[in-house]
PDB file of C-alpha atoms in Angstrom:
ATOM      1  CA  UNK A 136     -22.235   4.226  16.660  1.00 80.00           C
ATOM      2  CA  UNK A 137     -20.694   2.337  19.263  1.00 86.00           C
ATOM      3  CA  UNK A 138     -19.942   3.397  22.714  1.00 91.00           C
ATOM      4  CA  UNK A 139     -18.637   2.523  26.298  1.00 94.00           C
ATOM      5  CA  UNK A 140     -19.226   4.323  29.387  1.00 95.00           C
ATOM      6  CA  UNK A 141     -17.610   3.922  32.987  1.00 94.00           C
ATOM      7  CA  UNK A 142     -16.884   5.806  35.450  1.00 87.00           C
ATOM      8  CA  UNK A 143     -14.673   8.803  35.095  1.00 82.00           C
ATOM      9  CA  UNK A 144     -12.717   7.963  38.920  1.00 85.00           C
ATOM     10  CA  UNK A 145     -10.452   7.660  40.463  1.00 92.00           C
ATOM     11  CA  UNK A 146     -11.390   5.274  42.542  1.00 95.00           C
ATOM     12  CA  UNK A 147      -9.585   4.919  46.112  1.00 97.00           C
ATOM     13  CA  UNK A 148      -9.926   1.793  48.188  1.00 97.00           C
ATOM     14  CA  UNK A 149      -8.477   0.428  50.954  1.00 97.00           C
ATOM     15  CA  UNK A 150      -6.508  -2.798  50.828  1.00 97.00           C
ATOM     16  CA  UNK A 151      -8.922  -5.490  51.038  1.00 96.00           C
ATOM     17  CA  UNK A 152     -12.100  -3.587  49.910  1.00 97.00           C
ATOM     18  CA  UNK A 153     -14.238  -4.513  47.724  1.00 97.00           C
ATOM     19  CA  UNK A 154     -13.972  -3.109  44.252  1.00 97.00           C
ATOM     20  CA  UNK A 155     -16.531  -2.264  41.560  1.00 97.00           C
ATOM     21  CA  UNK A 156     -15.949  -0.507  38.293  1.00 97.00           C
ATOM     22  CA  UNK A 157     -18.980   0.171  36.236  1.00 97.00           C
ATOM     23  CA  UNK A 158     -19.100   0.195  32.252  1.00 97.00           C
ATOM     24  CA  UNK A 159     -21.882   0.087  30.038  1.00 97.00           C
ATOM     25  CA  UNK A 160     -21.641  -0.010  26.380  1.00 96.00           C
ATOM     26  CA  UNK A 161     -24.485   0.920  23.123  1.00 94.00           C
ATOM     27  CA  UNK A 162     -23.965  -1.084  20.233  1.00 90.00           C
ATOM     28  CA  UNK A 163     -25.369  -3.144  17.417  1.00 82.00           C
ATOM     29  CA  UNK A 164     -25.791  -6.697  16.919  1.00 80.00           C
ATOM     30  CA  UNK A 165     -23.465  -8.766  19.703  1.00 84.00           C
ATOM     31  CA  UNK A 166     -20.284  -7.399  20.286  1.00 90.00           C
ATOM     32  CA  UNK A 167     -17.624  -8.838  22.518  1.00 91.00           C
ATOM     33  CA  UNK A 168     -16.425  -7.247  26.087  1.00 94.00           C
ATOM     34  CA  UNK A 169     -13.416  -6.981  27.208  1.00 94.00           C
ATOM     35  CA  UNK A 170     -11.559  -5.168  30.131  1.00 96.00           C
ATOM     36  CA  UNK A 171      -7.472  -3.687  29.726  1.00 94.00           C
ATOM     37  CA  UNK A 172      -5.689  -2.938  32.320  1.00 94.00           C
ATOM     38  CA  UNK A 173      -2.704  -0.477  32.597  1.00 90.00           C
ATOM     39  CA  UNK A 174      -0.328  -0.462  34.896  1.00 90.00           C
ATOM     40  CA  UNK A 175       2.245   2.536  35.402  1.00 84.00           C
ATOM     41  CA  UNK A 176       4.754   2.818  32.599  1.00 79.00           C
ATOM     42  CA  UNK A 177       3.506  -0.137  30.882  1.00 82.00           C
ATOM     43  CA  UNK A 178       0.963  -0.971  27.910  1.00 81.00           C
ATOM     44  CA  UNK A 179      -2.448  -2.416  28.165  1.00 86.00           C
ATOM     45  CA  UNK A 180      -2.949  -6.065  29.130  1.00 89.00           C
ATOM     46  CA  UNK A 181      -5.989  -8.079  28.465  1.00 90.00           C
ATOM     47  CA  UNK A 182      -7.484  -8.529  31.911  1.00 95.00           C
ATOM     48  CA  UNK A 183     -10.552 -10.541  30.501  1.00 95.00           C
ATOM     49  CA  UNK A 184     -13.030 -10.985  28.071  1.00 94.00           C
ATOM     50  CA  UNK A 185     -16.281 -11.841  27.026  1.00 95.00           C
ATOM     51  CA  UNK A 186     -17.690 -12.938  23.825  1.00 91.00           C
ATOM     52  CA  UNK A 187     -21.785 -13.620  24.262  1.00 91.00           C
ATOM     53  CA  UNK A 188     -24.247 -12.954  26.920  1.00 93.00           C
ATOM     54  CA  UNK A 189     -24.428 -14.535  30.435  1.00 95.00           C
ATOM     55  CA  UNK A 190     -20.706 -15.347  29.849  1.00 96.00           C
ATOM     56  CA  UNK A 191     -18.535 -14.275  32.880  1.00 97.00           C
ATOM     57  CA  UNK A 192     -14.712 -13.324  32.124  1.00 97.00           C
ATOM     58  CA  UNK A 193     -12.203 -13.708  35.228  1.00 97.00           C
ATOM     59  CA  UNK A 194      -8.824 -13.109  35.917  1.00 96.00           C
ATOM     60  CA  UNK A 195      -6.208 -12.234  38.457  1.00 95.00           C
ATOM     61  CA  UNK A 196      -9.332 -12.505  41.042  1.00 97.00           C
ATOM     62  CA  UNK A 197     -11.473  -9.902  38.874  1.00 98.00           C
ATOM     63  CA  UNK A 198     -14.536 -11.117  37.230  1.00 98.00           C
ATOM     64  CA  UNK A 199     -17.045  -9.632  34.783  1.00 98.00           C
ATOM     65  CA  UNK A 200     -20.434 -10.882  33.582  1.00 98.00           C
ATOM     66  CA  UNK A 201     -21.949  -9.859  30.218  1.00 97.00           C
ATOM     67  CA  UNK A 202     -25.444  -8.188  30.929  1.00 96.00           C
ATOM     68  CA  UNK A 203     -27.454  -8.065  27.389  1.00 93.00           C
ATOM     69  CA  UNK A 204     -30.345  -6.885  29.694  1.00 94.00           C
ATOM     70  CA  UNK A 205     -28.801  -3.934  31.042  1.00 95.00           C
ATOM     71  CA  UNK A 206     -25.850  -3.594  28.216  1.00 96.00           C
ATOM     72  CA  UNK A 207     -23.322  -3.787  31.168  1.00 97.00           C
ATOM     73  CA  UNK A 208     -20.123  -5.759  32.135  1.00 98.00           C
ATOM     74  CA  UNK A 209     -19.197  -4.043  35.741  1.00 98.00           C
ATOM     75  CA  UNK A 210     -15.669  -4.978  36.525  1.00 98.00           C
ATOM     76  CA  UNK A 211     -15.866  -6.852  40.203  1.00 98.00           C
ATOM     77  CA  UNK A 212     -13.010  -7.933  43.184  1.00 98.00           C
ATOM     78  CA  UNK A 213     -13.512  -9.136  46.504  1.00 97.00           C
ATOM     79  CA  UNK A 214     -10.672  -7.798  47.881  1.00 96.00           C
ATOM     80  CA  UNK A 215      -8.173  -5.197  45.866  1.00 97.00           C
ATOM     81  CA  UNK A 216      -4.322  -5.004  46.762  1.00 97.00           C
ATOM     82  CA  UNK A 217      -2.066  -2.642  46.328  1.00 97.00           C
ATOM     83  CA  UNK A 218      -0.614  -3.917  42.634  1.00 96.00           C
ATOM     84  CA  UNK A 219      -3.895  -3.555  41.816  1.00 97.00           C
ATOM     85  CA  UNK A 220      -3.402  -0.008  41.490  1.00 96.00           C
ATOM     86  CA  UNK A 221      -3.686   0.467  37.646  1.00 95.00           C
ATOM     87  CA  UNK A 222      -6.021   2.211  35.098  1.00 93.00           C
ATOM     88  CA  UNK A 223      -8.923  -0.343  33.812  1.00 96.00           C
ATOM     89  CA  UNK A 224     -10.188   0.503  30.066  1.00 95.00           C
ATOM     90  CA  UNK A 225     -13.757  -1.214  29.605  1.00 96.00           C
ATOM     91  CA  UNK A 226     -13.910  -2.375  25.481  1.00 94.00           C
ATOM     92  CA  UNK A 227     -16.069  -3.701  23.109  1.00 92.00           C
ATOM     93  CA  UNK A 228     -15.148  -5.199  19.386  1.00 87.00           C
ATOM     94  CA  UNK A 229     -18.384  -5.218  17.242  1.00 78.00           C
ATOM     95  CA  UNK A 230     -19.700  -8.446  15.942  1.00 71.00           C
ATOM     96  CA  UNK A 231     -18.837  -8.783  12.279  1.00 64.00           C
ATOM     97  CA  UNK A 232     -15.813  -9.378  10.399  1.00 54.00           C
ATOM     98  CA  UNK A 233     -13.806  -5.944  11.115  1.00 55.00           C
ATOM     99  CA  UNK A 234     -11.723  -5.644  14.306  1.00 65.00           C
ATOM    100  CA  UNK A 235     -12.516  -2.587  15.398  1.00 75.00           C
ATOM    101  CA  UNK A 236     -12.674  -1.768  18.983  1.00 85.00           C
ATOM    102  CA  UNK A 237     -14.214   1.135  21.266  1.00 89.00           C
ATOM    103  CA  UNK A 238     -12.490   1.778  24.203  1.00 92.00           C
ATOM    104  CA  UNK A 239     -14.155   3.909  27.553  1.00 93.00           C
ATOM    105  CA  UNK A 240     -12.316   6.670  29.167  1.00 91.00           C
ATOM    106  CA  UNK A 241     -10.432   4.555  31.893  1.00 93.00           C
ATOM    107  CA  UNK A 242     -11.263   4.452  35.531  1.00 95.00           C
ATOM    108  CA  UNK A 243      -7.947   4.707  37.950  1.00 94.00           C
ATOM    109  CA  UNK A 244      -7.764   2.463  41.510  1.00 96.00           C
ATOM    110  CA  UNK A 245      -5.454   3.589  43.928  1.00 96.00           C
ATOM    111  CA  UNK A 246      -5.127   1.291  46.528  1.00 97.00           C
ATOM    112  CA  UNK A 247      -3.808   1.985  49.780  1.00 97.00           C
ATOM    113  CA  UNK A 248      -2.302  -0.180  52.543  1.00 95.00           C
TER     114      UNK A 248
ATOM    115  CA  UNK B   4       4.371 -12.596  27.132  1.00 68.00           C
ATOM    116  CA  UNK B   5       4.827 -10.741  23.927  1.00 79.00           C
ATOM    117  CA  UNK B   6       5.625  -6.946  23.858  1.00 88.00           C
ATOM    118  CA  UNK B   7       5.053  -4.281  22.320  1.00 92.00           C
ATOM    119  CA  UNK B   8       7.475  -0.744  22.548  1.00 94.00           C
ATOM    120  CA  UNK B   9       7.079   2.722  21.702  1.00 95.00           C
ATOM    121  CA  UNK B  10      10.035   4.751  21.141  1.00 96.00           C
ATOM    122  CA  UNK B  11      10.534   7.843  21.835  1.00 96.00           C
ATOM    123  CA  UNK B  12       8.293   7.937  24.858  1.00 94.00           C
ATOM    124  CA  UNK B  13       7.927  11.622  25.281  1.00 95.00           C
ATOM    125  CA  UNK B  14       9.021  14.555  22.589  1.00 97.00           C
ATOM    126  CA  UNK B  15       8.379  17.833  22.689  1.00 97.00           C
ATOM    127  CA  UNK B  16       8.308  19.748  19.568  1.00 95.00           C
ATOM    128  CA  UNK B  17       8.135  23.046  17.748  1.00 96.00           C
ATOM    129  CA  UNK B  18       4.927  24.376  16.068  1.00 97.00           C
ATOM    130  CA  UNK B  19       5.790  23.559  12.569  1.00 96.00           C
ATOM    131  CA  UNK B  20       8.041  20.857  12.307  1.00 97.00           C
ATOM    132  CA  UNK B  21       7.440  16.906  12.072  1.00 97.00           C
ATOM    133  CA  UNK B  22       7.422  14.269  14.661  1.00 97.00           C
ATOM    134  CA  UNK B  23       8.039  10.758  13.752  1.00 97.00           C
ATOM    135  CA  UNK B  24       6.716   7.744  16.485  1.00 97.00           C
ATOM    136  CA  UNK B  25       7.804   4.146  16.208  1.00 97.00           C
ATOM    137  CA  UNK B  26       6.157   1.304  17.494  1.00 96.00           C
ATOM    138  CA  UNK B  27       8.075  -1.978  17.151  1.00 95.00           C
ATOM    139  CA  UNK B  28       6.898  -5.939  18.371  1.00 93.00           C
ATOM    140  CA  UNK B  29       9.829  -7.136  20.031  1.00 93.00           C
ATOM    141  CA  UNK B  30       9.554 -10.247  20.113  1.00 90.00           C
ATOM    142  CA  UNK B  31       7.375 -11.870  17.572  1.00 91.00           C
ATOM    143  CA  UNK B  32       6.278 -10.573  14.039  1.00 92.00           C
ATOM    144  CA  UNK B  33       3.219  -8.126  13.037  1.00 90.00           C
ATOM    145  CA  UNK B  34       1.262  -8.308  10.538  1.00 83.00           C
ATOM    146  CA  UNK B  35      -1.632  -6.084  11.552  1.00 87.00           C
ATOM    147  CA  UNK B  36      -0.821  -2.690  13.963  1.00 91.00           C
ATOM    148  CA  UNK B  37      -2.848   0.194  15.404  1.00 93.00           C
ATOM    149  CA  UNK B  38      -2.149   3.300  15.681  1.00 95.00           C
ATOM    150  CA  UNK B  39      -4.645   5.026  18.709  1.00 95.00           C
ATOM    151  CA  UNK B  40      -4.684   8.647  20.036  1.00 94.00           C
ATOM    152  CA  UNK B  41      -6.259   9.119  23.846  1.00 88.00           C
ATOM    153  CA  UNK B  42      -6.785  12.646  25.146  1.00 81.00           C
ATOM    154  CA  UNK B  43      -6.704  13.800  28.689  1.00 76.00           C
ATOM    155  CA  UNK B  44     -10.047  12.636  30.371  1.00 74.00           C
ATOM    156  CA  UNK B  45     -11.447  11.065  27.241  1.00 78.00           C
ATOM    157  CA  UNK B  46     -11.132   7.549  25.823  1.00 82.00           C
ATOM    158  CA  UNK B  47      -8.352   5.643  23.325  1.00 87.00           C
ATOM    159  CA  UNK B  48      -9.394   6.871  19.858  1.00 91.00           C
ATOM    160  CA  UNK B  49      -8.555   4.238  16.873  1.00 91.00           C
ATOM    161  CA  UNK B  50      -6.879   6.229  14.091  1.00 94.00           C
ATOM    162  CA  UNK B  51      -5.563   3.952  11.817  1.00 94.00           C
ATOM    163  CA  UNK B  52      -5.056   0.306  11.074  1.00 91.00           C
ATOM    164  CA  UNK B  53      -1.661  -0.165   9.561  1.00 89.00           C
ATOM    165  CA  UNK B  54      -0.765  -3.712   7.588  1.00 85.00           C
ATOM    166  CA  UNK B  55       2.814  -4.168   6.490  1.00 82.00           C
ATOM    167  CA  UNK B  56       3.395  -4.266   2.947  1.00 81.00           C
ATOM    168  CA  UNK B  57       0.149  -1.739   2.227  1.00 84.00           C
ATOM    169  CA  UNK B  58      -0.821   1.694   3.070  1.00 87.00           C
ATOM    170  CA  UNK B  59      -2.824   1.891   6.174  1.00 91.00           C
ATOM    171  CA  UNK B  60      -6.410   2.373   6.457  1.00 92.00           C
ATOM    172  CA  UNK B  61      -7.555   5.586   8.206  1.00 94.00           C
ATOM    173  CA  UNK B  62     -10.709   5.898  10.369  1.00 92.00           C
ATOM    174  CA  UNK B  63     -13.080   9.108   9.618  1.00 91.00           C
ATOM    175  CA  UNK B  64     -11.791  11.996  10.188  1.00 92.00           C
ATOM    176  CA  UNK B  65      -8.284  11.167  10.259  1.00 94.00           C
ATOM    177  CA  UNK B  66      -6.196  13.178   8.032  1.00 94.00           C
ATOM    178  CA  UNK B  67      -3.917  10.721   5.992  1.00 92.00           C
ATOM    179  CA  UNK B  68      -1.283  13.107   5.181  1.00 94.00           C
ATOM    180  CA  UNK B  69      -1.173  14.768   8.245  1.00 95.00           C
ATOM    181  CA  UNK B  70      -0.376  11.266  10.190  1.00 96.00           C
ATOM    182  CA  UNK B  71       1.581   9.478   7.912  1.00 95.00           C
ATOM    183  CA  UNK B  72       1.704   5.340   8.732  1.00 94.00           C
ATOM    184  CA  UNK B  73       4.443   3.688   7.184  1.00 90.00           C
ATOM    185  CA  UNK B  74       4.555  -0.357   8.034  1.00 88.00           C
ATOM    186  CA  UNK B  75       7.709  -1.567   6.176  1.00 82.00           C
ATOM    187  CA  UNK B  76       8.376  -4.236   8.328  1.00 89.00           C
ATOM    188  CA  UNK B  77       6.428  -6.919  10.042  1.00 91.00           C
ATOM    189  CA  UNK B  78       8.054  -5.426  13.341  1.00 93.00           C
ATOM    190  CA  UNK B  79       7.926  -1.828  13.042  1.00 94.00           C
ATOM    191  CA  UNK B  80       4.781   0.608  12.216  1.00 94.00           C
ATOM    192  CA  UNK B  81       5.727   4.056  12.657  1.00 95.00           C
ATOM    193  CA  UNK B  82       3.877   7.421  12.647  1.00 97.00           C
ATOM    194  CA  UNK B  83       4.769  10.658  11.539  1.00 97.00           C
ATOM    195  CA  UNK B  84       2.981  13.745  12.712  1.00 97.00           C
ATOM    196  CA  UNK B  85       3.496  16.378  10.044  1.00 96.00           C
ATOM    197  CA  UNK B  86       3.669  20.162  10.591  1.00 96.00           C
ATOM    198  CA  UNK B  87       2.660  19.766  14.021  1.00 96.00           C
ATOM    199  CA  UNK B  88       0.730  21.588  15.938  1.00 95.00           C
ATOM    200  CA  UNK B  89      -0.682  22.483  19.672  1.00 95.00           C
ATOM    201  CA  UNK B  90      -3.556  20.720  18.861  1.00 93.00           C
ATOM    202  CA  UNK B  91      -1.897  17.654  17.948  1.00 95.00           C
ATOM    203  CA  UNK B  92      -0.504  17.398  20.981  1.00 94.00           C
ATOM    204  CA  UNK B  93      -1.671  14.114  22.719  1.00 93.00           C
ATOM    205  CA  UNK B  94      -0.739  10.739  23.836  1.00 92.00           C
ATOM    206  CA  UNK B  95      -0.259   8.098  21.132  1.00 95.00           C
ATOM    207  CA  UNK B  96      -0.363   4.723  21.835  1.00 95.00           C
ATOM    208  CA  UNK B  97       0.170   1.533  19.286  1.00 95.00           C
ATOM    209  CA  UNK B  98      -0.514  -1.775  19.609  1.00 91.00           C
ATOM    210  CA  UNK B  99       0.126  -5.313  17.663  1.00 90.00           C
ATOM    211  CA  UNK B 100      -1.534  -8.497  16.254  1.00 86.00           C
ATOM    212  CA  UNK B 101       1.050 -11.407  16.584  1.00 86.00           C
ATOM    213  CA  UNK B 102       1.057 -13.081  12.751  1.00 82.00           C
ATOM    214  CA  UNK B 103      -1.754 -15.892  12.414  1.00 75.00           C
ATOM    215  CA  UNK B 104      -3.154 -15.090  14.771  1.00 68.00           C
ATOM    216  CA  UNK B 105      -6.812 -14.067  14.344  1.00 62.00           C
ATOM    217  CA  UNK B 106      -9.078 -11.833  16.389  1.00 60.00           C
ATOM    218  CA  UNK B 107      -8.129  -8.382  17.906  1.00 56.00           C
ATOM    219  CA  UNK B 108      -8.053 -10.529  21.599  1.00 64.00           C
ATOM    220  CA  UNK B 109      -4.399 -10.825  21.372  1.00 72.00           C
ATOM    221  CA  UNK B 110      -3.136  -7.010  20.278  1.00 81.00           C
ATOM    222  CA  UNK B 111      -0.728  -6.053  22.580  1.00 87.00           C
ATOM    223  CA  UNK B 112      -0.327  -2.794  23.504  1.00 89.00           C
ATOM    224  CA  UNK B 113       3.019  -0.305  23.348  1.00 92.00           C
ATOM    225  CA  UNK B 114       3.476   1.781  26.443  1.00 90.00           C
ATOM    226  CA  UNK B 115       2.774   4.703  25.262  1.00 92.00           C
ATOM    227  CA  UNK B 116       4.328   8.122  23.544  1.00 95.00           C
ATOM    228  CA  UNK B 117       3.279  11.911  24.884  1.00 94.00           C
ATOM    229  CA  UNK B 118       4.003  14.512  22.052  1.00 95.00           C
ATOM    230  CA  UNK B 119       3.798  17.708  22.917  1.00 95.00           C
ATOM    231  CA  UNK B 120       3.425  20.790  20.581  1.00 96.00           C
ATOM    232  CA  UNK B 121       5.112  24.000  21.570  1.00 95.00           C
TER     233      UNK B 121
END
């Protein structure tokens, strides 16, 4: 079945750092990427997405580029801030006509000033 | 931006007795929800994809009359837990498919809802 794997964390940076989260997924056929981001109290927000290979997703300064090669889509910022302390959810919808998606386990940032 | 809220957000229950979730789309209609389950350290689990006007449609292993999905309206899904217990306890989380629109890239998420079985 499918799967998605990052990295347990949390992760603590430093205001300004630079900030990688890794996730790689197993699936079949050509799914579609996607990283969520939760902030505290709130739901999770589509912080981008990508539907094919080579394609990057960005957002909000955070970019992600979908590996076929290596099944990966690391999460990447040049330099975190503090509200950019959240809980990041790499995802992947399967190719196909049914919606299901397969979340990984969440990575939290702290980031301190 | 469209939202999405869980109510209550935490309960606390008895061993035995029935919890009931709801998950409502404040601000535009639903025709398509999700019910998901996440446990400490592990990742959001899908449960059950709930349409309104037809009973939902449970993934494997999820017990159908132990979490009942009731989606009367196109802005409020709700879940009951039935005869709870200590093993059911967990974090449930919803989220929501705005009408015509197509693709899960737009489900918005609810905030949240710890149960926990005493």
């Amino acid at each position: 079945g499918n799967s998605v794997t990052q990295m347990e964390g949390p992760v603590t940076l430093s205001e300004e750092a630079f900030l990688t989260i890794n996730c790689t997924y197993t699936a079949t056929g050509y799914p579609s990427l996607f990283w969520y981001v939760q902030y505290p109290g709130e739901g999770l927000q589509l912080l981008l997405k990508a539907t094919k290979a080579d394609d990057k997703g960005s957002n909000k300064g955070f970019e992600a580029t979908y590996r076929k090669e290596t099944t990966s889509f690391h999460l990447e910022k040049g330099s975190v801030q503090v509200s950019d302390s959240a809980v990041y959810f790499c995802a992947l919808r399967e190719s196909g006509g049914y919606q299901k998606v397969t979340f990984g386990i969440g990575t939290k940032l702290q980031v301190i000033p | 931006g469209a939202v999405v809220s869980q109510h209550p957000s935490r309960v606390i229950c008895k061993s035995g007795t029935s919890v009931k979730i709801e998950c409502r789309s404040l601000d535009f209609q639903a025709t398509t929800m999700f019910w998901y389950r996440q446990f400490p350290k592990q990742s959001l689990m899908l449960m059950a994809t709930s349409n309104e006007g037809s009973k939902a449609t449970y993934e494997q292993g999820v017990e159908k009359d132990k979490f009942l999905i009731n989606h009367a309206s196109l802005t409020l899904s709700t879940l009951t837990v039935t005869s709870a217990h200590p093993e059911d306890s967990s974090f449930y989380i919803c989220s929501a498919i705005p009408r015509g629109i197509a693709g899960t890239d737009t489900q918005y998420f609810g905030p949240g809802t710890r149960l926990t079985v005493l």
